[in-house]
CSV table of C-alpha atoms and ligand atoms in Angstrom, one decimal:
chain,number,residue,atom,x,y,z
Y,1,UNK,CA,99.6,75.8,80.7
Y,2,UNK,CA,96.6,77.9,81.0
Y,3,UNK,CA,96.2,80.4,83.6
Y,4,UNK,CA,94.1,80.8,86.4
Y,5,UNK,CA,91.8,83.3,85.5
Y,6,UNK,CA,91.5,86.0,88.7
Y,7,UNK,CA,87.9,87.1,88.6
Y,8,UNK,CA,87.6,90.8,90.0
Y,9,UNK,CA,83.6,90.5,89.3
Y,10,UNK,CA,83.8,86.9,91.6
Y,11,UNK,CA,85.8,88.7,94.3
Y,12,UNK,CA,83.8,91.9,94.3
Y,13,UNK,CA,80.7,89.8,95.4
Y,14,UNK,CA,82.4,88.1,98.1
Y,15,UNK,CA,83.8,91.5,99.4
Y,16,UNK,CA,80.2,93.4,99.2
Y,17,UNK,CA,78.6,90.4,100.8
Y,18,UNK,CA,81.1,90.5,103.6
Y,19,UNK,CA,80.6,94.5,103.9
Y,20,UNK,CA,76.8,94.1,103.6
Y,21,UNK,CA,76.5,91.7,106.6
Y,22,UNK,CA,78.9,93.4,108.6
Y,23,UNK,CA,77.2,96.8,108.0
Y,24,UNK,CA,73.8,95.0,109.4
Y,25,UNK,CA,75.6,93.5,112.7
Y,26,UNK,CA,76.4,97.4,113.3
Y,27,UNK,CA,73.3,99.0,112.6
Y,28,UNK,CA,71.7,96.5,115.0
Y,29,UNK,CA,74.2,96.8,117.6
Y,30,UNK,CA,75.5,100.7,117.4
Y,31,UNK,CA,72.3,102.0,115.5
Y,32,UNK,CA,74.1,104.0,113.0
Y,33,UNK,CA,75.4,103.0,109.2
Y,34,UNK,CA,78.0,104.4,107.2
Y,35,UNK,CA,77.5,107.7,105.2
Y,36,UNK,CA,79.0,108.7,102.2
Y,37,UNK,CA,79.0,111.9,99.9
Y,38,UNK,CA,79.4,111.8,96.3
Y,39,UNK,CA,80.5,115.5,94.7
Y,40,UNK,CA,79.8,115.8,91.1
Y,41,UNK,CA,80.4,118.8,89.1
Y,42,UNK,CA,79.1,119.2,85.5
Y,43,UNK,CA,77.9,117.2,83.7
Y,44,UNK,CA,80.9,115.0,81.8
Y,45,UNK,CA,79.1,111.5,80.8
Y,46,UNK,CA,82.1,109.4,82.3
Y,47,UNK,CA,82.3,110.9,85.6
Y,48,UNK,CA,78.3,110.3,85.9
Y,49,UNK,CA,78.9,107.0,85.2
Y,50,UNK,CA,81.6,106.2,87.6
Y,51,UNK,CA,79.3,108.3,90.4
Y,52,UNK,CA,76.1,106.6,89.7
Y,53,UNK,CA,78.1,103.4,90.1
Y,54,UNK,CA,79.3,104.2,93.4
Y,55,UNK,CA,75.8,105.5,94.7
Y,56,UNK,CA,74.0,101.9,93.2
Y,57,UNK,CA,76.7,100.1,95.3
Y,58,UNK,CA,76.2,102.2,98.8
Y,59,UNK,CA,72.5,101.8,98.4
Y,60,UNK,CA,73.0,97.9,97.8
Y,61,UNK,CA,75.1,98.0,101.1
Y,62,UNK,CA,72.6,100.1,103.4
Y,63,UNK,CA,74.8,102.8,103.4
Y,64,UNK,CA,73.3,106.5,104.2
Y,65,UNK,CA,74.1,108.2,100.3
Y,66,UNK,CA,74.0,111.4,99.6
Y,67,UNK,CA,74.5,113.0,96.3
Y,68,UNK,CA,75.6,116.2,95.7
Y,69,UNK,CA,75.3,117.2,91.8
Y,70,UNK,CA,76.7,120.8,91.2
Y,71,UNK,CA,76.9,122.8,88.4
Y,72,UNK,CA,80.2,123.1,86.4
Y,73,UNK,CA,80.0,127.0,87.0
Y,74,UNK,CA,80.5,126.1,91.0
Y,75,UNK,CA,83.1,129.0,92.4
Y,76,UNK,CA,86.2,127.2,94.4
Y,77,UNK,CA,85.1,129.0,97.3
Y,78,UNK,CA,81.4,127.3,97.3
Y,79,UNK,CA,82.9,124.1,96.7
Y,80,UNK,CA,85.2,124.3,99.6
Y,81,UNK,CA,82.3,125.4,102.0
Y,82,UNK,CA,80.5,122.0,100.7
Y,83,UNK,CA,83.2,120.4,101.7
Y,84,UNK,CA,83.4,121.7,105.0
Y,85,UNK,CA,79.4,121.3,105.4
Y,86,UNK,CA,80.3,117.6,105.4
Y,87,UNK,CA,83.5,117.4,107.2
Y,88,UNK,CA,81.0,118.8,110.2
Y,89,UNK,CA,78.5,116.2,109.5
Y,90,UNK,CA,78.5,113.2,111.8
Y,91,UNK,CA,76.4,110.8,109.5
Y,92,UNK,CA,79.3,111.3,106.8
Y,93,UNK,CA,82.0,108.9,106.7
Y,94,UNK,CA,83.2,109.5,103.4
Y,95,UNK,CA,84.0,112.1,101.1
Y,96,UNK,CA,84.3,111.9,97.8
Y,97,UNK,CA,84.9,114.4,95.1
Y,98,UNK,CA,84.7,113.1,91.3
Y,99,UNK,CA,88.0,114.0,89.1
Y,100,UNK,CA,88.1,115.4,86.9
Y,101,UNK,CA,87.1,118.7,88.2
Y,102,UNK,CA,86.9,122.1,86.0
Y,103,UNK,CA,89.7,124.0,84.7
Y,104,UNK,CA,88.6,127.0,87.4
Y,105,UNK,CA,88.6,124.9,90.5
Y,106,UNK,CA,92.4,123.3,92.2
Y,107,UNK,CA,91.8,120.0,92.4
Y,108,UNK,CA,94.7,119.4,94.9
Y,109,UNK,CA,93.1,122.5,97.3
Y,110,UNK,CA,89.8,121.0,96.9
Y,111,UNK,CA,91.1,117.4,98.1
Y,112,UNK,CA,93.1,118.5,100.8
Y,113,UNK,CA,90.5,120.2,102.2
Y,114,UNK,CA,88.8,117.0,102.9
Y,115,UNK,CA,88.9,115.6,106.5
Y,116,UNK,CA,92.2,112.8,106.0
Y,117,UNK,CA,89.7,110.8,108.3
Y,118,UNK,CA,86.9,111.2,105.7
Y,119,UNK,CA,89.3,110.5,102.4
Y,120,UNK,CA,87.9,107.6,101.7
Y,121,UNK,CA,89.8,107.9,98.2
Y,122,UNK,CA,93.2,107.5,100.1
Y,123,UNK,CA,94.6,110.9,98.5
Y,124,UNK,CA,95.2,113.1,100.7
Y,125,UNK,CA,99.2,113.6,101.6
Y,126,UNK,CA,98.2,112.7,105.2
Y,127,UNK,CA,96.8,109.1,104.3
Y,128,UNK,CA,99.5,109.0,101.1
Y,129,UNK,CA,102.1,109.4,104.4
Y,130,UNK,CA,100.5,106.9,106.5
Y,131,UNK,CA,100.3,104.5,103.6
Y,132,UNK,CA,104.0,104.8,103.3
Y,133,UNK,CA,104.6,104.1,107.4
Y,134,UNK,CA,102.6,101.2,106.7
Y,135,UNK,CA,100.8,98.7,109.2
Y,136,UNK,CA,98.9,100.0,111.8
Y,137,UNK,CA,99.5,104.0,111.0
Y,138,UNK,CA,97.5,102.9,107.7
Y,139,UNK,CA,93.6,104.1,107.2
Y,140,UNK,CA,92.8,104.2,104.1
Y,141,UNK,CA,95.0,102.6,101.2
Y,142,UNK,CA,93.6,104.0,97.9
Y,143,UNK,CA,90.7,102.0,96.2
Y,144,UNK,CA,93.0,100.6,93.1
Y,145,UNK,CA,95.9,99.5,94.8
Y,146,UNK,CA,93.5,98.0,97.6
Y,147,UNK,CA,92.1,96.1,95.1
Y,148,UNK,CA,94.7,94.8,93.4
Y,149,UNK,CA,96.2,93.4,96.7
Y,150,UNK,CA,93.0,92.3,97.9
Y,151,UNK,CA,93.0,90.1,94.6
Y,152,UNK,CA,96.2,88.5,94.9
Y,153,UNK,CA,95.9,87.5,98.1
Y,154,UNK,CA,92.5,85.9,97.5
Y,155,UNK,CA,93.8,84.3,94.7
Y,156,UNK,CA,95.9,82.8,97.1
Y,157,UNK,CA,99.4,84.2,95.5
Y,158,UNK,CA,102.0,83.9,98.1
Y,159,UNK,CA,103.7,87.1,99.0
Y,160,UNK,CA,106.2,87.2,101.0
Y,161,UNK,CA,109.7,87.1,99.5
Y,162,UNK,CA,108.1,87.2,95.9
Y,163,UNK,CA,109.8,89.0,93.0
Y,164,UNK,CA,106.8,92.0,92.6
Y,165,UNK,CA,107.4,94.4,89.3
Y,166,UNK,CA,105.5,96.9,88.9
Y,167,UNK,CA,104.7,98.8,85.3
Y,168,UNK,CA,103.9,102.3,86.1
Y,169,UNK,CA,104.4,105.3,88.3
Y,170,UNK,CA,101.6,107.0,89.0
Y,171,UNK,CA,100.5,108.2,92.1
Y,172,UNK,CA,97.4,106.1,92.1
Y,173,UNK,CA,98.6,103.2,91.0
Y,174,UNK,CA,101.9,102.5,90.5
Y,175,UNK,CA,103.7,104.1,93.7
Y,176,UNK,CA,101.3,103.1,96.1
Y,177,UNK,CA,101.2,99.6,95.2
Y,178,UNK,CA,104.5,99.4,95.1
Y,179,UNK,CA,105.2,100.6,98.8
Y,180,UNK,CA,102.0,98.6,99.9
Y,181,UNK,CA,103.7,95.3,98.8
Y,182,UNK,CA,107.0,96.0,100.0
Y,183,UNK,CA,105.3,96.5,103.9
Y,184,UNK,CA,106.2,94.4,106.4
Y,185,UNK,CA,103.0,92.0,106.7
Y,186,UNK,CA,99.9,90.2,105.7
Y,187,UNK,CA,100.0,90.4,101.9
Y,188,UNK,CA,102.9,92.3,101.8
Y,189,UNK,CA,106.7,91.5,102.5
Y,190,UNK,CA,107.6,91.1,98.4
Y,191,UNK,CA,110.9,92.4,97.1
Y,192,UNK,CA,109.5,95.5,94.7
Y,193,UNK,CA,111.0,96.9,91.7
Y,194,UNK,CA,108.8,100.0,89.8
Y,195,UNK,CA,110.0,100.1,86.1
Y,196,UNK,CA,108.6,103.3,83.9
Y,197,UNK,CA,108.9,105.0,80.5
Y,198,UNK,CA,113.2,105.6,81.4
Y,199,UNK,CA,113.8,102.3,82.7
Y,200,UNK,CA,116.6,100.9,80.3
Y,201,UNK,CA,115.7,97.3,79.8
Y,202,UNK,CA,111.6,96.9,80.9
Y,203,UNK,CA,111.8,93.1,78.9
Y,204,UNK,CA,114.6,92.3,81.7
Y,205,UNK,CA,112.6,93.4,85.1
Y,206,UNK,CA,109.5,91.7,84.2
Y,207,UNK,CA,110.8,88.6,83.2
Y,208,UNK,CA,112.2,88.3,86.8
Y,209,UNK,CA,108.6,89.2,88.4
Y,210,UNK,CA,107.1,86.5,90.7
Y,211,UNK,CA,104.1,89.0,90.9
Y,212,UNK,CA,103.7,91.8,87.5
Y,213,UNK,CA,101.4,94.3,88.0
Y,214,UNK,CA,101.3,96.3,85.0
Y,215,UNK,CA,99.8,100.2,84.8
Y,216,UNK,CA,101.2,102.1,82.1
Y,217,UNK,CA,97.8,102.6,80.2
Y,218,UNK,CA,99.7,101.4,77.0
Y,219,UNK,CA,97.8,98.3,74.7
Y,220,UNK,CA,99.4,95.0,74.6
Y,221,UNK,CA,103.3,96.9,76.3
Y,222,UNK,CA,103.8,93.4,77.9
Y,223,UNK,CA,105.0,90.6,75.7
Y,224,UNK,CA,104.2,87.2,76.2
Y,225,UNK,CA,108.1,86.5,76.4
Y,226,UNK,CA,108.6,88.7,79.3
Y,227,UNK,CA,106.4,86.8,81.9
Y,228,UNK,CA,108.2,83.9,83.9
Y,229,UNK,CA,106.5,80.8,83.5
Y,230,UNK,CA,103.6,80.5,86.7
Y,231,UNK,CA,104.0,83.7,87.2
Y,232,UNK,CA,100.7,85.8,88.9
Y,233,UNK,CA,99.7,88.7,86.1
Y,234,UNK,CA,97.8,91.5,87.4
Y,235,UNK,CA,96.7,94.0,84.4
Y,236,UNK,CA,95.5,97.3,85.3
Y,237,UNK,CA,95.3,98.9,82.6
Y,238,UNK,CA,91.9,99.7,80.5
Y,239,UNK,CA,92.5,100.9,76.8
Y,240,UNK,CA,89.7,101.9,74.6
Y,241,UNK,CA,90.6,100.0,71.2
Y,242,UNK,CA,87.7,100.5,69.0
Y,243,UNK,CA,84.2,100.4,69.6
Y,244,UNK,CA,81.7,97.5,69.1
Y,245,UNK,CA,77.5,97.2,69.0
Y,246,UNK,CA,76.5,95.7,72.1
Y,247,UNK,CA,74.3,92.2,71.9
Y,248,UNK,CA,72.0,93.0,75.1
Y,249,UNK,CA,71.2,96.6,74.5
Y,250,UNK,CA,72.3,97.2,70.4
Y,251,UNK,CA,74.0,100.3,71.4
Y,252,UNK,CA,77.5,101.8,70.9
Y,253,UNK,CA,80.6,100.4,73.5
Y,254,UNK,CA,83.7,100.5,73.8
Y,255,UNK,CA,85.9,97.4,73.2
Y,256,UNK,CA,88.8,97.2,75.9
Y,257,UNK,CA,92.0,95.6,75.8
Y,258,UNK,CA,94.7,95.5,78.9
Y,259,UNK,CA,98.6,96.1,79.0
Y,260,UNK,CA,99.1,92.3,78.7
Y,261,UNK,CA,98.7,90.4,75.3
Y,262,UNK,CA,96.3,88.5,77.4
Y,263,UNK,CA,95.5,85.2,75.0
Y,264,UNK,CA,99.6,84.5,75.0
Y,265,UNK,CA,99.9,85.5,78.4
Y,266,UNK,CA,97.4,82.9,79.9
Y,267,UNK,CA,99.5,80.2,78.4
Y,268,UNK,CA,102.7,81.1,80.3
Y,269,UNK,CA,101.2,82.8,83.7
Y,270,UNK,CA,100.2,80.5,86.3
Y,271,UNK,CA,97.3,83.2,87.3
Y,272,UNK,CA,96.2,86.2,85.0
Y,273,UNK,CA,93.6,88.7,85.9
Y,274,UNK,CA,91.0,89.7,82.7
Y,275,UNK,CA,90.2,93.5,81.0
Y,276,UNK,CA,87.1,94.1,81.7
Y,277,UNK,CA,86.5,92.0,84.7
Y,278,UNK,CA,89.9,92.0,86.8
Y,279,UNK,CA,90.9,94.9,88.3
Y,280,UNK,CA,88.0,97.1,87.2
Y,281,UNK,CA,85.4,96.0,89.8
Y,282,UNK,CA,87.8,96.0,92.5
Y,283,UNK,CA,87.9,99.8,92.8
Y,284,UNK,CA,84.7,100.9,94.3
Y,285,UNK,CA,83.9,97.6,96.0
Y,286,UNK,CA,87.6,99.1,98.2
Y,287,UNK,CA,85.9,102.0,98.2
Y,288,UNK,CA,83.1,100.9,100.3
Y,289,UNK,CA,85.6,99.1,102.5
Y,290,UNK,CA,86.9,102.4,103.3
Y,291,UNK,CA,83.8,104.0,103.8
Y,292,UNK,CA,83.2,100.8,106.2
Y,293,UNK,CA,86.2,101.2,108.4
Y,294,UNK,CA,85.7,105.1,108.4
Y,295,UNK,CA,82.5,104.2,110.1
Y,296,UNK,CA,84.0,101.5,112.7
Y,297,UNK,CA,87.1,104.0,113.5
Y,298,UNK,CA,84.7,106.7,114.5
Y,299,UNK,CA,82.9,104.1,116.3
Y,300,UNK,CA,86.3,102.5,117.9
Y,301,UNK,CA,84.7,99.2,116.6
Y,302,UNK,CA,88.2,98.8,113.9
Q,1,NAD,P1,99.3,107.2,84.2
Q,1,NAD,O1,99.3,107.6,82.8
Q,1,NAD,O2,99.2,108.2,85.3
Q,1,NAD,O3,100.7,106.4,84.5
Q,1,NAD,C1,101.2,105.5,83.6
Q,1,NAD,C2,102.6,105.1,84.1
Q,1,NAD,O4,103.0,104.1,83.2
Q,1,NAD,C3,103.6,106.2,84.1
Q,1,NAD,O5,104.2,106.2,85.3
Q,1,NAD,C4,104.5,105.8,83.0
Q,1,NAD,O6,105.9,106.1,83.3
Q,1,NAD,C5,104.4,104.4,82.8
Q,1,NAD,N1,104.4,104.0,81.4
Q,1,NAD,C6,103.7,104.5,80.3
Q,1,NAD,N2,104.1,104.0,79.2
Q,1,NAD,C7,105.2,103.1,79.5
Q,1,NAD,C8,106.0,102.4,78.7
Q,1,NAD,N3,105.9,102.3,77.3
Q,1,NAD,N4,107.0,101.7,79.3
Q,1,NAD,C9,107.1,101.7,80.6
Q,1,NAD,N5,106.3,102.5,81.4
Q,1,NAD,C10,105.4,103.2,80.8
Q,1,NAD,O7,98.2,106.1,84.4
Q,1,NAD,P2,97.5,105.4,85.6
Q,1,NAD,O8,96.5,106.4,86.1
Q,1,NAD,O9,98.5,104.8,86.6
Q,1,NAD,O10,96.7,104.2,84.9
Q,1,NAD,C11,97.4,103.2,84.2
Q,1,NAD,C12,96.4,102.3,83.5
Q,1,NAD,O11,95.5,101.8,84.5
Q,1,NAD,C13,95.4,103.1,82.6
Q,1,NAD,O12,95.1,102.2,81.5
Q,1,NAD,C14,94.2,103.3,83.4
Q,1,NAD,O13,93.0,103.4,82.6
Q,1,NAD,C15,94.2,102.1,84.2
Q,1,NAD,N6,93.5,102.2,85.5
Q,1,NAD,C16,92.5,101.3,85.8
Q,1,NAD,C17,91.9,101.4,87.1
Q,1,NAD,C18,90.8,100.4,87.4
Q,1,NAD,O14,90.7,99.4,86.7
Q,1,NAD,N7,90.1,100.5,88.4
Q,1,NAD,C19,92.2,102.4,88.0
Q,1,NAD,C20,93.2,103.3,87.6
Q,1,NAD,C21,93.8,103.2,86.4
């Protein structure tokens, strides 16, 4: 058997076209847009990256962006009152501050300073403890998890009363994905088991997993032998394994590889997502989703 493949590239266009027209039915109906804040401090390649993908998206979507590029010598204190300056401002829906942040600066103080009904990340304890009251208490359900869930339910992966195994603990992947499938609901109502670096037999819990959504940030950890046959694969992890010359632009890139032997897993799964091009897009396309409903709860529009 070979595999459905689960396209996060396919699935990020459908979810950005939806946001895209639904962000034009508001502006012509309430007059306003949502606004979002990208916080960058220093100057650390991969975090400019990530934020200049984020601000090419919002502006695709007609979102209000502002950047705020600060220098890695920022004191907490200033960085705090930025924070502030935008948990005041109206037009802002969404905050978000780039990790990772200088050794000087508490991360956690700086995040949980941020409005929880501007954490458009999902982080803060307020939104982790509405994630884990589930259904309506829920705002916003951080961008990864989001995405994987939004991905197996497109792919049309039934749910409820599925085996789910999850490969990882973290808190933003692992945990949170775990306690959004186990939720009572749409997407949701799966039996959940988390396995991790202790778990005693890791072969044994997969190979039960209707659902496997692997995050341990470890190359080729799952074995073809431990998926069940028709099984729905969802591979999280991104591994740097060497490093290639690229064919459009003759530069240096990285080559990536998943958790998942993928080209044996595909002939055993009945749906597989790829590395690069599953789960990867899926994170900031939630993120706008976020930054969408921030706007329509302020509005009382969600
Ligand atoms: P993490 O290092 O914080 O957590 C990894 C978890 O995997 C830990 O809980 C650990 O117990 C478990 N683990 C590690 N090795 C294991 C092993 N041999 N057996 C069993 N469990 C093991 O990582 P993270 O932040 O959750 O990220 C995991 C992977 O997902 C990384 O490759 C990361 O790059 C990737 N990731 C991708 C996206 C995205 O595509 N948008 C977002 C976040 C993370």
């Amino acid at each position: 058997m070979t595999a459905k493949l689960i396209k996060g590239t396919e699935i990020r266009e459908e979810i950005l076209e939806e946001i895209a027209a639904e962000v034009k039915e508001i502006k012509e109906k309430n007059g306003v847009v949502p606004g979002l804040v990208t916080i960058l401090v220093g100057e650390s390649p991969a975090s400019i990256s990530y934020v200049t993908l984020k601000i090419k998206t919002a502006n695709r979507l007609g979102f209000k962006e502002i950047q705020e590029n600060q220098p890695e010598t920022i004191s907490e204190e200033d960085l705090l009152a930025l924070i502030n300056k935008y948990n005041d401002d109206d037009s802002i829906h969404g905050i978000l501050v780039q990790l990772p942040l200088p050794k000087h600066i508490d991360d956690k103080k700086i995040l949980n300073a941020i409005d929880p009904d501007k954490d458009v990340d999902g982080f803060h304890p307020i939104n982790v403890g509405r994630l884990m009251i589930g259904g309506d208490e829920v705002k916003f359900p951080p961008c990864t998890p989001a995405g994987i869930q939004e991905m197996i339910v497109r792919a049309g992966v039934e749910t409820s009363g599925a085996e789910v195994v999850v490969v990882g603990r973290s808190n933003i992947v692992g945990k949170p994905i775990a306690n959004m499938m186990v939720q009572k609901g749409p997407g949701a109502n799966s039996t959940v088991t988390v396995v991790h670096t202790r778990t005693r037999d890791l072969a044994s819990h997969c190979k039960r997993a209707d659902i496997l959504i692997v995050a341990a940030g470890v190359p080729g950890l799952v074995k073809p032998e431990w998926i069940k046959p028709g099984a729905c694969v969802i591979d999280v992890g991104v591994n740097r394994i060497g490093e290639k010359i690229s064919e459009k632009t003759g530069k240096k890139i990285a080559i990536l590889s998943g958790d998942v032997d993928f080209d044996a897993a595909k002939e055993i799964a009945g749906s597989i997502t790829p590395v690069p091009g599953g789960v990867g897009p899926m994170t900031i396309t939630m993120l706008m989703k976020n930054t969408l409903k921030s706007l329509k709860f302020r509005q009382g529009i969600a």
